[in-house]
Amino acid sequence: MEKVKFFDTTLRDGEQSPGCSMSADEKLTLAKQLERLGVNTIEAGFAASSPGDFESVREIGRQITNSTVVSLCRASKNDIDSAIEALSDAKNWGIHTFISTSDLHMKHKLQMEPKDVKAMAVAAVERAKKATDNVEFSPEDATRSDPEFLVEVLSETVRAGATILNIPDTVGYTTPDEMFDLITRLRNEVYNADKVTFSVHCHNDLGLGVANSLAAVRAGARQIECTINGIGERAGNASLEELVMALKTRQEYFGFESDIVTEQLFPSSKLLSKITGVDVQPNKAIVGANAFAHEAGIHQHGVLKNPLTYEIMTPQSVGIKSSSLVMGKHSGRFALGERIKELGFDLNDIDLNHIFKEFKRLADLKKQVFDEDIEALVTHGIGKQTDKYSLEDLIVTSGTTAVPTATISMKIDGEVFKKASFGDGPVDAALNTIKEITGIQCTLTSYVVKAITGGTDAQGEVSVGVEKDGVRITGRGAHTDIVVASALAFLNALNRLAIRSKGLSPSTVSYTPLTLPPICRLYISADARP
Ligand code: KIV
Ligand code: ZN
């Protein structure tokens, strides 16, 4: 079966998207992941654009051996020479040079005559070809260029030594049918077209980046330029993970394979989000949080019987451990029963009809019903639940000069206790006070704050991970005041711990505040001041 090659430009075009710039170390880390992912070519940067980019292209070229490393260059002597210098130590490398060919760009951006543009393109390719055999030429804004001029320029660059002709839809303007026709025409009319590889580089301004790239492949392109998570200028580039999985899932239709290790798709997406702090939207195809999540009762039932009913690829094939059934008001009795079994309860001992009724009532009140809620329904039955620990009152003082202090009044087995304590911030002070009152020795392993609704009056939902004697438990709490939500989440975790390890006795307290990465919007460290 023929192969389609993947040219990843996350580190160059992707990095040009707002909020996605990366340090040299981060780029190297990502380049190594791209190599693990199996991309054929990594566009490491634009060597002439800054000394930092030059060094980063050089380092990536030195350390990456399985993928080809290229640098972008304008069609100028200086750009090409600096790319050659940066890549001189690389094992497999190439040069990617470009110049605009549309009337609009030539007149207004370059202020050059078409004949001079053609001459510059040829000179750039000739110069690059003296240093490497791998020379890619891109006529920028190709899809808005005069096709006749495009054929002329591309033919001349092939004569000059270009081995890859990349057709950019620079402003995401074209449609799949037009792209199919353009590639077909170029393959028919460009000089020695059968001796070079046609490539495509589609932007996503109309949301057609992936569709246009696939149309180009159907017309004969054998390289696709794309980015992880589809990041890139403006609305981004065609997304690598979507292209790869479209070709794989519909292999009988497209008839191609690739070198991509699909199980590395999700880890690559996650790594990029972690580095840039930019998450993908939940409904993003392939790698979004909801890509393999099912909420509707009928869907959940189907997936539990046979995943193929509502999943066209397995989560494992893209590197996600398993699908998730989101328990909410759309979930059915069957899915609830399965989740209860997964939580370790024996369904025989449970009146599922009764629990299901209570579950629906709870689901109407809450957006999402978590495992802890289901556990509580099963172990106590809603309404009858008597928590060992409950919050009576919480007062915090904090500010730019005040020492953060929390005064908490809470019940333990019905008896009221009251204490005040300090912390690095109001959340830390509240959690310190609770641990002093309860005397529980446990470790806070994670702390996450999420806005459930929008606006400054948003409900904040806090989830905390707590570990005690090797038992890890999550607690959640929601409130418009995130300090209260944090206290509720911590108490929820302690209540769940108490259920798990009956007879938990108050003892010395050891509480380790977590320091989480400051770059992530949704995460704040336990000692941050909300
Ligand atoms: O979008 C574009 O035209 C580009 C070229 C440099 C290939 O990124
Ligand atoms: Zn681009």
XYZ file of C-alpha atoms and ligand atoms in Angstrom:
539
model
C 0.000 0.000 0.000
C 1.264 3.490 -0.827
C 2.263 5.812 2.016
C 1.317 9.380 2.772
C 4.111 11.242 4.534
C 3.492 13.544 7.467
C 5.356 16.852 7.664
C 4.763 18.386 11.080
C 4.995 22.163 11.396
C 3.850 22.515 15.029
C 7.223 24.025 15.933
C 7.092 26.594 13.110
C 3.582 27.433 11.837
C 2.044 26.123 15.074
C 4.310 28.255 17.189
C 3.091 31.309 15.248
C -0.340 31.029 16.872
C -1.104 33.420 19.724
C -0.134 32.016 23.113
C 1.772 29.063 21.650
C 5.357 30.268 21.657
C 7.782 27.778 23.171
C 11.242 27.933 24.664
C 14.136 26.092 23.000
C 13.973 23.321 25.635
C 10.254 22.912 25.166
C 10.684 22.712 21.398
C 13.294 20.011 21.793
C 11.029 18.028 24.123
C 8.199 18.274 21.623
C 10.485 17.379 18.704
C 11.463 14.178 20.518
C 7.793 13.346 20.982
C 7.139 14.036 17.279
C 9.928 11.605 16.464
C 8.287 8.990 18.718
C 5.014 9.719 16.969
C 6.700 8.787 13.692
C 6.350 12.001 11.682
C 8.507 11.889 8.567
C 9.566 15.528 8.702
C 9.773 18.052 11.526
C 9.827 21.712 10.542
C 11.877 22.815 13.532
C 11.574 26.560 13.017
C 12.690 29.477 10.926
C 16.466 29.645 11.504
C 16.936 33.191 10.139
C 14.106 34.691 12.159
C 16.038 35.060 15.446
C 19.182 33.782 17.168
C 16.918 31.755 19.476
C 15.211 30.042 16.545
C 18.580 29.399 14.929
C 19.888 27.637 18.058
C 16.709 25.671 18.501
C 16.737 24.451 14.869
C 20.390 23.518 15.312
C 19.762 21.544 18.522
C 16.748 19.717 17.137
C 18.770 18.859 14.013
C 21.521 17.429 16.207
C 19.272 15.345 18.431
C 16.610 14.037 16.060
C 17.753 11.136 13.939
C 14.684 9.250 12.719
C 12.725 12.169 11.279
C 14.047 14.630 8.707
C 14.527 18.101 10.197
C 13.911 21.163 8.029
C 14.002 24.916 8.494
C 11.744 27.387 6.741
C 13.453 30.144 4.706
C 12.233 33.023 2.616
C 13.575 32.875 -0.917
C 16.634 34.863 0.067
C 20.341 34.139 0.212
C 20.612 35.096 3.873
C 17.701 32.902 5.019
C 18.937 29.906 3.094
C 22.506 30.254 4.295
C 21.459 30.503 7.918
C 19.216 27.408 7.595
C 22.085 25.475 5.995
C 24.415 26.545 8.790
C 21.900 25.614 11.514
C 21.336 22.171 10.023
C 24.884 21.342 9.003
C 25.270 18.820 11.877
C 21.878 17.161 11.371
C 21.614 13.562 10.233
C 18.638 13.983 7.875
C 17.767 17.493 6.902
C 16.254 19.677 4.233
C 15.405 23.232 3.247
C 11.893 24.605 2.848
C 11.830 27.851 0.906
C 8.841 29.945 -0.126
C 7.691 33.075 -1.889
C 4.205 34.418 -2.608
C 2.781 33.886 -6.090
C -0.717 35.404 -5.868
C -1.284 38.774 -7.587
C -2.508 40.186 -4.297
C 0.624 39.215 -2.369
C 3.057 40.069 -5.175
C 1.548 43.529 -5.642
C 0.793 44.553 -2.048
C 3.132 42.519 0.115
C 6.226 41.967 -2.013
C 5.740 44.892 -4.390
C 7.456 42.822 -7.022
C 6.790 41.880 -10.617
C 5.879 38.233 -11.313
C 9.055 37.688 -13.374
C 11.203 38.830 -10.434
C 9.301 36.563 -8.042
C 9.954 33.620 -10.363
C 13.648 34.495 -10.562
C 13.924 34.699 -6.771
C 12.234 31.328 -6.351
C 14.617 29.719 -8.804
C 17.696 31.324 -7.247
C 16.629 30.178 -3.765
C 16.090 26.590 -4.861
C 19.423 26.541 -6.717
C 21.254 27.841 -3.654
C 19.621 25.302 -1.326
C 20.228 22.474 -3.776
C 23.989 23.054 -3.568
C 23.822 22.031 0.113
C 21.131 19.332 0.182
C 19.056 17.147 -2.090
C 15.956 17.680 0.015
C 14.600 21.002 -1.258
C 10.959 21.910 -0.820
C 9.448 24.930 -2.549
C 6.134 26.572 -1.542
C 4.350 29.183 -3.684
C 2.670 31.038 -0.823
C -1.046 31.795 -1.301
C -1.086 29.186 -4.082
C -4.851 28.706 -3.982
C -5.386 32.401 -4.838
C -2.634 32.459 -7.464
C -3.154 32.417 -11.219
C -2.854 28.659 -12.003
C -0.946 29.365 -15.207
C 1.670 31.392 -13.338
C 1.776 28.681 -10.672
C 2.582 26.042 -13.310
C 5.328 28.292 -14.676
C 6.977 28.959 -11.308
C 6.705 25.366 -10.121
C 8.162 24.051 -13.407
C 11.128 26.410 -13.092
C 11.772 25.377 -9.480
C 11.692 21.710 -10.472
C 14.274 22.500 -13.177
C 16.327 24.241 -10.460
C 16.278 21.122 -8.292
C 13.189 21.216 -6.042
C 12.175 17.715 -4.963
C 8.985 18.593 -3.074
C 6.348 21.029 -4.336
C 4.195 22.166 -1.444
C 0.873 23.831 -2.282
C -0.234 26.112 0.564
C -3.791 27.231 1.071
C -2.283 30.058 3.085
C -5.521 31.756 4.073
C -7.772 28.684 4.269
C -9.811 29.914 1.311
C -10.192 26.921 -0.975
C -12.683 24.041 -0.951
C -12.074 20.285 -1.297
C -13.248 20.158 -4.929
C -11.101 23.128 -5.909
C -8.093 21.628 -4.153
C -8.631 18.328 -5.941
C -8.770 20.143 -9.307
C -5.707 22.286 -8.569
C -3.485 19.352 -7.577
C -4.725 17.361 -10.578
C -3.912 20.240 -12.921
C -0.467 20.837 -11.431
C 0.386 17.153 -11.651
C -0.602 17.209 -15.311
C 1.086 20.455 -16.333
C 4.179 21.032 -14.170
C 7.478 19.976 -15.746
C 8.604 16.523 -14.529
C 5.708 16.394 -12.078
C 6.020 12.623 -11.778
C 9.607 13.007 -10.491
C 8.690 15.183 -7.495
C 6.479 14.785 -4.442
C 3.394 16.982 -4.207
C 2.624 18.242 -0.732
C -0.198 20.297 0.716
C -0.374 22.835 3.567
C -3.923 23.864 4.464
C -5.031 26.525 6.898
C -8.328 26.243 8.655
C -10.007 29.646 8.269
C -13.213 28.052 6.966
C -12.780 24.886 9.009
C -11.820 22.986 5.833
C -8.119 22.357 6.507
C -8.445 18.599 6.987
C -11.000 18.120 4.187
C -8.853 20.103 1.736
C -5.729 18.118 2.659
C -7.534 14.815 2.127
C -8.840 16.032 -1.236
C -5.245 16.851 -2.215
C -4.176 13.336 -1.260
C -6.950 11.891 -3.407
C -5.633 14.010 -6.286
C -2.071 12.727 -5.890
C -0.393 14.647 -3.058
C 1.780 12.324 -0.981
C 2.847 14.643 1.820
C 0.616 16.548 4.223
C 1.807 19.484 6.289
C -0.083 19.809 9.552
C 0.200 20.477 13.270
C -0.629 18.756 16.544
C -4.011 19.955 17.861
C -4.339 21.969 14.620
C -2.530 24.970 16.086
C -1.148 27.606 13.707
C -1.678 31.073 12.271
C -5.218 32.436 12.908
C -7.660 29.477 12.875
C -4.703 27.124 12.658
C -3.508 24.396 10.315
C -4.992 21.043 9.401
C -4.816 18.890 12.505
C -2.367 15.988 12.330
C -4.373 13.660 14.558
C -7.540 14.136 12.484
C -5.728 13.500 9.201
C -3.941 10.420 10.505
C -7.087 8.859 11.929
C -9.180 9.722 8.868
C -6.678 7.887 6.664
C -6.471 4.976 9.083
C -10.144 4.609 9.978
C -11.211 4.929 6.325
C -8.288 3.042 4.835
C -10.589 1.054 2.575
C -11.733 4.400 1.085
C -8.443 6.312 0.840
C -6.131 3.342 0.344
C -3.049 4.710 2.147
C -0.947 3.978 5.166
C 1.444 6.196 7.102
C 4.396 5.839 9.471
C 2.505 7.431 12.351
C 2.341 5.465 15.606
C -1.267 6.332 16.328
C -1.015 5.376 20.020
C 1.267 8.409 20.402
C -1.399 10.862 19.187
C -3.006 11.561 22.548
C 0.323 11.803 24.425
C 1.553 14.269 21.761
C -1.578 16.378 22.064
C -1.322 16.384 25.855
C 2.349 17.300 25.803
C 1.695 20.254 23.497
C -1.163 21.485 25.708
C 1.007 21.130 28.775
C 3.848 23.089 27.189
C 1.731 25.913 25.766
C -0.990 25.967 28.434
C -3.534 25.921 25.600
C -6.069 23.115 25.966
C -8.054 21.698 23.070
C -11.817 22.187 23.164
C -13.637 19.209 24.777
C -15.344 18.201 21.528
C -12.114 18.261 19.481
C -12.005 15.188 17.251
C -9.625 12.395 18.304
C -7.990 14.085 21.319
C -10.734 16.180 22.988
C -11.971 15.194 26.460
C -15.323 14.170 24.976
C -13.992 12.371 21.886
C -14.626 8.999 23.537
C -17.158 10.021 26.203
C -20.776 8.963 26.031
C -23.576 10.516 28.022
C -26.861 9.577 26.329
C -28.390 6.506 27.928
C -28.999 4.760 24.599
C -25.410 5.366 23.526
C -24.020 4.183 26.853
C -26.057 1.011 26.628
C -24.821 0.406 23.071
C -21.157 1.040 23.891
C -21.278 -1.258 26.887
C -22.712 -4.055 24.707
C -20.363 -3.395 21.803
C -18.157 -0.263 21.487
C -18.484 -0.307 17.688
C -22.094 0.866 18.045
C -20.953 4.433 18.731
C -17.169 4.403 18.335
C -15.553 4.271 14.891
C -12.083 3.767 16.360
C -10.915 2.536 19.727
C -9.670 5.027 22.296
C -6.641 2.765 22.765
C -5.701 3.200 19.085
C -5.056 6.906 19.685
C -3.413 6.394 23.073
C -6.387 6.969 25.384
C -6.786 4.242 28.011
C -10.554 3.797 27.775
C -13.818 5.434 26.817
C -15.669 7.150 29.591
C -19.312 7.064 30.348
C -20.249 10.449 31.725
C -22.927 9.894 34.304
C -25.625 12.543 34.144
C -29.313 12.978 33.625
C -29.175 11.251 30.237
C -27.652 8.065 31.592
C -29.722 4.937 31.766
C -30.255 2.259 34.417
C -27.986 -0.202 32.650
C -25.002 2.198 32.596
C -25.581 3.102 36.251
C -25.551 -0.594 37.169
C -22.304 -1.102 35.245
C -20.685 1.877 36.957
C -21.793 0.607 40.381
C -20.168 -2.738 39.569
C -16.975 -0.959 38.426
C -16.908 0.856 41.766
C -16.647 -2.531 43.445
C -20.187 -3.085 44.720
C -22.101 -6.321 44.346
C -25.202 -5.527 42.333
C -27.052 -8.429 43.962
C -27.060 -6.563 47.256
C -28.394 -3.415 45.678
C -31.884 -2.280 44.867
C -30.945 -0.788 41.506
C -34.443 0.560 40.843
C -34.364 2.561 44.046
C -30.800 3.829 43.487
C -31.650 4.732 39.891
C -34.583 6.883 41.007
C -32.378 8.726 43.497
C -29.631 9.012 40.903
C -32.011 10.718 38.436
C -33.136 13.142 41.134
C -29.515 14.006 41.895
C -28.637 14.273 38.185
C -31.366 16.882 37.756
C -29.696 18.972 40.440
C -26.101 18.479 39.313
C -24.552 18.761 35.858
C -22.523 15.634 36.292
C -22.791 12.852 38.842
C -19.375 11.743 39.988
C -18.267 8.347 41.240
C -18.246 9.684 44.792
C -21.911 10.691 44.474
C -22.791 7.219 43.247
C -20.820 5.648 46.075
C -22.693 7.843 48.525
C -26.024 6.812 46.981
C -25.131 3.178 47.273
C -23.627 3.221 50.752
C -26.090 5.504 52.472
C -28.986 6.224 50.217
C -29.612 9.879 49.522
C -31.044 11.955 52.363
C -30.115 9.402 54.993
C -26.461 10.173 54.542
C -24.684 11.102 57.742
C -21.223 12.402 57.103
C -18.668 11.994 59.834
C -17.301 15.480 59.110
C -19.396 18.498 58.134
C -18.781 22.209 57.824
C -20.755 24.530 60.077
C -19.058 27.870 59.461
C -15.951 29.236 57.764
C -14.468 32.719 58.056
C -11.270 33.670 56.241
C -9.223 36.824 56.299
C -6.581 37.420 53.678
C -5.187 40.261 51.633
C -1.976 41.815 50.431
C -0.652 42.459 53.927
C -2.820 40.253 56.212
C -1.640 36.822 57.332
C -4.191 34.450 55.786
C -6.266 33.045 58.640
C -9.220 30.681 58.686
C -11.649 30.175 61.552
C -13.653 27.040 61.123
C -16.469 25.536 63.041
C -17.248 21.946 62.046
C -18.981 18.844 63.306
C -17.322 15.507 63.917
C -19.888 12.778 64.553
C -22.395 15.443 65.558
C -20.136 17.257 68.040
C -19.098 20.843 67.224
C -15.399 21.839 67.177
C -13.988 25.272 66.461
C -10.443 26.416 65.690
C -8.416 29.021 63.830
C -5.184 28.542 61.927
C -2.908 30.164 59.367
C -1.639 29.337 55.929
C 0.170 30.681 52.892
C -3.163 31.678 51.384
C -6.834 31.417 52.386
C -7.227 27.899 50.922
C -4.105 26.695 52.676
C -5.324 28.290 55.946
C -8.756 26.600 55.628
C -7.276 23.185 54.916
C -4.715 23.577 57.722
C -7.510 24.373 60.177
C -9.533 21.320 59.105
C -6.550 19.060 59.512
C -5.857 20.531 62.956
C -9.433 19.949 64.049
C -9.662 16.419 62.655
C -6.060 15.490 63.376
C -5.986 13.354 60.263
C -2.602 12.542 58.823
C -2.953 12.597 55.064
C -1.302 14.039 51.995
C -2.940 16.353 49.491
C -1.889 14.918 46.137
C -3.813 17.185 43.796
C -5.879 20.337 43.857
C -7.929 21.502 40.873
C -10.347 24.416 40.590
C -12.808 24.596 37.741
C -15.498 27.166 36.970
C -18.775 25.295 36.449
C -20.601 28.341 35.149
C -19.365 31.582 33.545
C -18.962 35.089 34.966
C -17.491 36.402 38.197
C -20.389 34.825 40.139
C -19.481 31.415 38.707
C -19.842 28.283 40.796
C -16.364 26.994 41.429
C -15.862 23.286 41.659
C -12.829 22.099 43.549
C -11.548 18.569 43.473
C -8.799 17.418 45.791
C -6.825 14.205 45.783
C -5.979 12.921 49.239
C -3.758 9.998 50.149
C -3.666 8.203 53.464
C -1.869 4.949 54.180
C -1.660 4.159 50.482
C -5.384 4.813 49.881
C -6.026 7.549 47.318
C -9.348 9.274 47.308
C -10.887 12.252 45.534
C -13.149 14.762 47.178
C -15.256 17.396 45.469
C -17.028 20.511 46.581
C -18.828 23.300 44.748
C -19.582 26.815 45.916
C -19.513 30.366 44.586
C -16.685 30.992 47.067
C -13.764 28.809 46.109
C -12.330 28.785 49.640
C -15.601 27.269 50.854
C -15.593 24.914 47.844
C -12.048 23.868 48.793
C -13.016 23.178 52.409
C -16.059 21.174 51.256
C -13.930 19.165 48.837
C -11.383 18.381 51.538
C -14.109 17.330 53.991
C -15.729 15.224 51.264
C -12.434 13.408 50.784
C -12.067 12.883 54.543
C -15.609 11.499 54.739
C -14.868 9.077 51.947
C -11.645 8.054 53.649
C -13.585 7.486 56.859
C -15.984 5.172 55.016
C -13.108 3.239 53.459
C -11.049 2.865 56.599
C -13.579 2.572 59.372
C -12.319 3.551 62.792
C -9.925 6.195 61.516
C -8.548 7.772 64.669
C -7.448 11.360 65.017
C -3.654 11.506 65.065
C -0.816 13.810 64.160
C -1.299 15.850 61.074
C 0.977 16.017 58.080
C -0.286 17.948 55.135
C 1.876 18.614 52.096
C 0.705 21.490 49.917
C 1.063 20.709 46.237
C 2.878 23.021 43.875
C 1.243 22.685 40.483
C 2.460 24.284 37.242
C 1.556 27.973 37.251
C 0.979 27.966 33.465
C -2.270 26.040 33.487
C -5.421 28.110 33.732
C -7.491 25.610 35.614
C -4.944 24.548 38.137
C -3.758 26.593 41.045
C -1.340 25.453 43.652
C -2.705 24.724 47.084
C -0.943 27.741 48.475
C -2.047 30.202 45.784
C -4.289 33.056 46.794
C -7.504 32.612 44.839
O 0.686 29.141 5.124
C 1.670 29.217 4.388
O 1.602 29.589 3.225
C 2.954 28.856 4.950
C 4.080 28.718 3.995
C 5.312 29.294 4.519
C 4.218 27.291 3.595
O 3.067 28.604 6.124
Zn 1.072 28.153 6.984
